PDB file of C-alpha atoms in Angstrom:
ATOM      1  CA  UNK A   1      18.111  29.659  22.925  1.00  0.00           C
ATOM      2  CA  UNK A   2      20.277  31.769  25.238  1.00  0.00           C
ATOM      3  CA  UNK A   3      22.946  32.053  22.554  1.00  0.00           C
ATOM      4  CA  UNK A   4      20.400  33.162  19.963  1.00  0.00           C
ATOM      5  CA  UNK A   5      19.003  35.753  22.378  1.00  0.00           C
ATOM      6  CA  UNK A   6      22.510  37.009  23.140  1.00  0.00           C
ATOM      7  CA  UNK A   7      23.350  37.299  19.435  1.00  0.00           C
ATOM      8  CA  UNK A   8      20.152  39.204  18.686  1.00  0.00           C
ATOM      9  CA  UNK A   9      20.690  41.519  21.652  1.00  0.00           C
ATOM     10  CA  UNK A  10      24.283  42.191  20.545  1.00  0.00           C
ATOM     11  CA  UNK A  11      23.128  42.895  17.007  1.00  0.00           C
ATOM     12  CA  UNK A  12      20.446  45.382  18.061  1.00  0.00           C
ATOM     13  CA  UNK A  13      22.650  47.114  20.617  1.00  0.00           C
ATOM     14  CA  UNK A  14      25.400  47.387  18.017  1.00  0.00           C
ATOM     15  CA  UNK A  15      22.997  49.001  15.560  1.00  0.00           C
ATOM     16  CA  UNK A  16      21.866  51.436  18.238  1.00  0.00           C
ATOM     17  CA  UNK A  17      25.442  52.501  18.914  1.00  0.00           C
ATOM     18  CA  UNK A  18      26.065  53.177  15.232  1.00  0.00           C
ATOM     19  CA  UNK A  19      23.059  55.453  15.114  1.00  0.00           C
ATOM     20  CA  UNK A  20      24.402  57.421  18.078  1.00  0.00           C
ATOM     21  CA  UNK A  21      27.761  57.914  16.368  1.00  0.00           C
ATOM     22  CA  UNK A  22      26.020  59.016  13.168  1.00  0.00           C
ATOM     23  CA  UNK A  23      24.082  61.624  15.107  1.00  0.00           C
ATOM     24  CA  UNK A  24      27.044  62.683  17.223  1.00  0.00           C
ATOM     25  CA  UNK A  25      29.231  63.070  14.146  1.00  0.00           C
ATOM     26  CA  UNK A  26      27.103  66.147  13.472  1.00  0.00           C
ATOM     27  CA  UNK A  27      28.585  67.643  16.646  1.00  0.00           C
ATOM     28  CA  UNK A  28      32.191  66.904  15.633  1.00  0.00           C
ATOM     29  CA  UNK A  29      34.537  69.572  14.315  1.00  0.00           C
ATOM     30  CA  UNK A  30      37.443  68.174  12.293  1.00  0.00           C
ATOM     31  CA  UNK A  31      40.306  70.475  11.283  1.00  0.00           C
ATOM     32  CA  UNK A  32      43.134  69.446   8.979  1.00  0.00           C
ATOM     33  CA  UNK A  33      45.917  71.969   8.390  1.00  0.00           C
ATOM     34  CA  UNK A  34      49.123  71.843   6.399  1.00  0.00           C
ATOM     35  CA  UNK A  35      51.530  74.750   6.086  1.00  0.00           C
ATOM     36  CA  UNK A  36      55.045  75.954   5.398  1.00  0.00           C
ATOM     37  CA  UNK A  37      56.427  79.450   4.971  1.00  0.00           C
ATOM     38  CA  UNK A  38      54.795  79.849   1.558  1.00  0.00           C
ATOM     39  CA  UNK A  39      51.984  77.315   1.614  1.00  0.00           C
ATOM     40  CA  UNK A  40      48.742  77.067   3.565  1.00  0.00           C
ATOM     41  CA  UNK A  41      45.973  74.488   3.336  1.00  0.00           C
ATOM     42  CA  UNK A  42      43.096  74.104   5.785  1.00  0.00           C
ATOM     43  CA  UNK A  43      39.967  71.982   5.667  1.00  0.00           C
ATOM     44  CA  UNK A  44      37.410  72.263   8.451  1.00  0.00           C
ATOM     45  CA  UNK A  45      34.546  69.779   8.469  1.00  0.00           C
ATOM     46  CA  UNK A  46      31.391  70.426  10.427  1.00  0.00           C
ATOM     47  CA  UNK A  47      27.764  69.404   9.851  1.00  0.00           C
ATOM     48  CA  UNK A  48      28.004  68.204   6.218  1.00  0.00           C
ATOM     49  CA  UNK A  49      30.110  71.244   5.206  1.00  0.00           C
ATOM     50  CA  UNK A  50      33.800  71.375   4.314  1.00  0.00           C
ATOM     51  CA  UNK A  51      35.302  74.877   4.681  1.00  0.00           C
ATOM     52  CA  UNK A  52      38.454  75.138   2.593  1.00  0.00           C
ATOM     53  CA  UNK A  53      41.203  77.751   2.787  1.00  0.00           C
ATOM     54  CA  UNK A  54      44.229  77.854   0.512  1.00  0.00           C
ATOM     55  CA  UNK A  55      45.659  81.041   1.958  1.00  0.00           C
ATOM     56  CA  UNK A  56      45.816  82.379   5.504  1.00  0.00           C
ATOM     57  CA  UNK A  57      44.363  85.732   4.435  1.00  0.00           C
ATOM     58  CA  UNK A  58      41.520  84.517   2.238  1.00  0.00           C
ATOM     59  CA  UNK A  59      38.013  83.660   3.282  1.00  0.00           C
ATOM     60  CA  UNK A  60      37.107  79.979   3.447  1.00  0.00           C
ATOM     61  CA  UNK A  61      35.058  78.445   0.639  1.00  0.00           C
ATOM     62  CA  UNK A  62      32.253  76.199   1.874  1.00  0.00           C
ATOM     63  CA  UNK A  63      31.518  72.961   0.033  1.00  0.00           C
ATOM     64  CA  UNK A  64      28.479  70.802   0.835  1.00  0.00           C
ATOM     65  CA  UNK A  65      29.439  67.203   1.529  1.00  0.00           C
ATOM     66  CA  UNK A  66      27.219  64.708  -0.290  1.00  0.00           C
ATOM     67  CA  UNK A  67      25.323  62.087   1.721  1.00  0.00           C
ATOM     68  CA  UNK A  68      27.522  59.347   0.229  1.00  0.00           C
ATOM     69  CA  UNK A  69      30.735  61.132   1.168  1.00  0.00           C
ATOM     70  CA  UNK A  70      29.330  61.966   4.608  1.00  0.00           C
ATOM     71  CA  UNK A  71      28.543  58.297   5.303  1.00  0.00           C
ATOM     72  CA  UNK A  72      32.042  57.320   4.230  1.00  0.00           C
ATOM     73  CA  UNK A  73      33.514  60.036   6.451  1.00  0.00           C
ATOM     74  CA  UNK A  74      31.401  58.819   9.400  1.00  0.00           C
ATOM     75  CA  UNK A  75      32.591  55.230   8.854  1.00  0.00           C
ATOM     76  CA  UNK A  76      36.216  56.372   8.826  1.00  0.00           C
ATOM     77  CA  UNK A  77      35.589  58.466  11.928  1.00  0.00           C
ATOM     78  CA  UNK A  78      34.098  55.443  13.716  1.00  0.00           C
ATOM     79  CA  UNK A  79      37.296  53.460  13.048  1.00  0.00           C
ATOM     80  CA  UNK A  80      39.398  56.157  14.691  1.00  0.00           C
ATOM     81  CA  UNK A  81      40.651  55.794  18.253  1.00  0.00           C
ATOM     82  CA  UNK A  82      40.495  59.425  19.369  1.00  0.00           C
ATOM     83  CA  UNK A  83      42.461  58.789  22.568  1.00  0.00           C
ATOM     84  CA  UNK A  84      45.365  57.384  20.535  1.00  0.00           C
ATOM     85  CA  UNK A  85      45.452  60.272  18.049  1.00  0.00           C
ATOM     86  CA  UNK A  86      48.110  62.122  20.063  1.00  0.00           C
ATOM     87  CA  UNK A  87      50.406  59.067  20.043  1.00  0.00           C
ATOM     88  CA  UNK A  88      50.473  58.380  16.305  1.00  0.00           C
ATOM     89  CA  UNK A  89      53.891  58.627  14.695  1.00  0.00           C
ATOM     90  CA  UNK A  90      54.578  60.105  11.288  1.00  0.00           C
ATOM     91  CA  UNK A  91      55.971  57.565   8.804  1.00  0.00           C
ATOM     92  CA  UNK A  92      58.257  60.184   7.197  1.00  0.00           C
ATOM     93  CA  UNK A  93      60.205  63.265   8.288  1.00  0.00           C
ATOM     94  CA  UNK A  94      60.276  65.405   5.136  1.00  0.00           C
ATOM     95  CA  UNK A  95      58.827  68.369   7.045  1.00  0.00           C
ATOM     96  CA  UNK A  96      62.129  68.703   8.932  1.00  0.00           C
ATOM     97  CA  UNK A  97      63.980  69.821   5.782  1.00  0.00           C
ATOM     98  CA  UNK A  98      61.156  71.594   3.893  1.00  0.00           C
ATOM     99  CA  UNK A  99      60.436  68.449   1.864  1.00  0.00           C
ATOM    100  CA  UNK A 100      56.765  68.554   2.870  1.00  0.00           C
ATOM    101  CA  UNK A 101      54.346  70.888   4.576  1.00  0.00           C
ATOM    102  CA  UNK A 102      53.762  70.372   8.290  1.00  0.00           C
ATOM    103  CA  UNK A 103      50.318  68.849   8.788  1.00  0.00           C
ATOM    104  CA  UNK A 104      48.102  68.095  11.771  1.00  0.00           C
ATOM    105  CA  UNK A 105      44.642  66.766  12.474  1.00  0.00           C
ATOM    106  CA  UNK A 106      42.498  68.243  15.244  1.00  0.00           C
ATOM    107  CA  UNK A 107      39.130  66.911  16.308  1.00  0.00           C
ATOM    108  CA  UNK A 108      36.676  68.417  18.735  1.00  0.00           C
ATOM    109  CA  UNK A 109      34.170  65.730  19.641  1.00  0.00           C
ATOM    110  CA  UNK A 110      31.586  65.878  22.405  1.00  0.00           C
ATOM    111  CA  UNK A 111      33.311  68.840  24.020  1.00  0.00           C
ATOM    112  CA  UNK A 112      36.778  67.282  24.104  1.00  0.00           C
ATOM    113  CA  UNK A 113      39.775  68.173  21.923  1.00  0.00           C
ATOM    114  CA  UNK A 114      41.987  65.566  20.286  1.00  0.00           C
ATOM    115  CA  UNK A 115      45.102  66.488  18.288  1.00  0.00           C
ATOM    116  CA  UNK A 116      47.691  64.542  16.369  1.00  0.00           C
ATOM    117  CA  UNK A 117      51.392  65.176  16.451  1.00  0.00           C
ATOM    118  CA  UNK A 118      52.685  66.936  13.349  1.00  0.00           C
ATOM    119  CA  UNK A 119      53.258  64.829  10.259  1.00  0.00           C
ATOM    120  CA  UNK A 120      54.160  65.353   6.602  1.00  0.00           C
ATOM    121  CA  UNK A 121      51.350  66.619   4.369  1.00  0.00           C
ATOM    122  CA  UNK A 122      50.631  63.771   1.984  1.00  0.00           C
ATOM    123  CA  UNK A 123      52.175  61.189   4.325  1.00  0.00           C
ATOM    124  CA  UNK A 124      49.908  60.849   7.391  1.00  0.00           C
ATOM    125  CA  UNK A 125      50.248  58.065   9.958  1.00  0.00           C
ATOM    126  CA  UNK A 126      48.764  54.807   8.661  1.00  0.00           C
ATOM    127  CA  UNK A 127      46.024  54.823  11.305  1.00  0.00           C
ATOM    128  CA  UNK A 128      44.518  58.073   9.971  1.00  0.00           C
ATOM    129  CA  UNK A 129      45.563  57.863   6.318  1.00  0.00           C
ATOM    130  CA  UNK A 130      42.094  57.020   4.944  1.00  0.00           C
ATOM    131  CA  UNK A 131      40.436  59.771   6.998  1.00  0.00           C
ATOM    132  CA  UNK A 132      43.023  62.395   5.988  1.00  0.00           C
ATOM    133  CA  UNK A 133      42.760  61.348   2.332  1.00  0.00           C
ATOM    134  CA  UNK A 134      38.961  61.696   2.495  1.00  0.00           C
ATOM    135  CA  UNK A 135      39.224  65.118   4.140  1.00  0.00           C
ATOM    136  CA  UNK A 136      41.639  66.329   1.474  1.00  0.00           C
ATOM    137  CA  UNK A 137      39.405  64.957  -1.287  1.00  0.00           C
ATOM    138  CA  UNK A 138      36.915  67.744  -0.528  1.00  0.00           C
ATOM    139  CA  UNK A 139      39.581  70.355  -1.293  1.00  0.00           C
ATOM    140  CA  UNK A 140      40.431  68.542  -4.539  1.00  0.00           C
ATOM    141  CA  UNK A 141      36.738  68.484  -5.502  1.00  0.00           C
ATOM    142  CA  UNK A 142      36.626  72.216  -4.847  1.00  0.00           C
ATOM    143  CA  UNK A 143      39.600  72.752  -7.202  1.00  0.00           C
ATOM    144  CA  UNK A 144      37.743  70.937  -9.976  1.00  0.00           C
ATOM    145  CA  UNK A 145      34.671  73.169  -9.661  1.00  0.00           C
TER     146      UNK A 145
END
C-alpha cells in the first residue's frame, strides 16, 4: 500500500511540476542569433510569438506560434539544462574560417540569463539541436508565407 501511495504521489507531483513549467515558459525570453559580416538572422521567442529579423536594420516580423508548436517548444525547453548551457561545445568550427555564421542561444528565464558559447549556425551542440531547429523553423515558416 505504501508503494502504491508513493507512486500516486510521485505521479501527481510530477504533473504539478509540468504545469508550472508550462506557465513559466510564458515568462521566458529565448533569443537565437546568427551573423557574419554580410548575414544576420535573429529569432526572439516570447509569449507564443516569434519575432524574426533577417537584417540588423529592418524591423522584426512577428509570427504567432501555434498551440501545437508551442507545446513542442515547451517540451524541448523542459529537457534543457539551463545551468549547463554555457558549457556546451560546438561540434564544428566552420565559423572560424567564414564557413558558417556565428550563432548563439540566449535564454532569460525567471529573471536569470543563460547563454551558450558561440557555435556554427546550422550545427548547434547536440544537447540543444532540437530546440535550435524548432526555433529556426519559425523563421522558415515565415519565409513560406
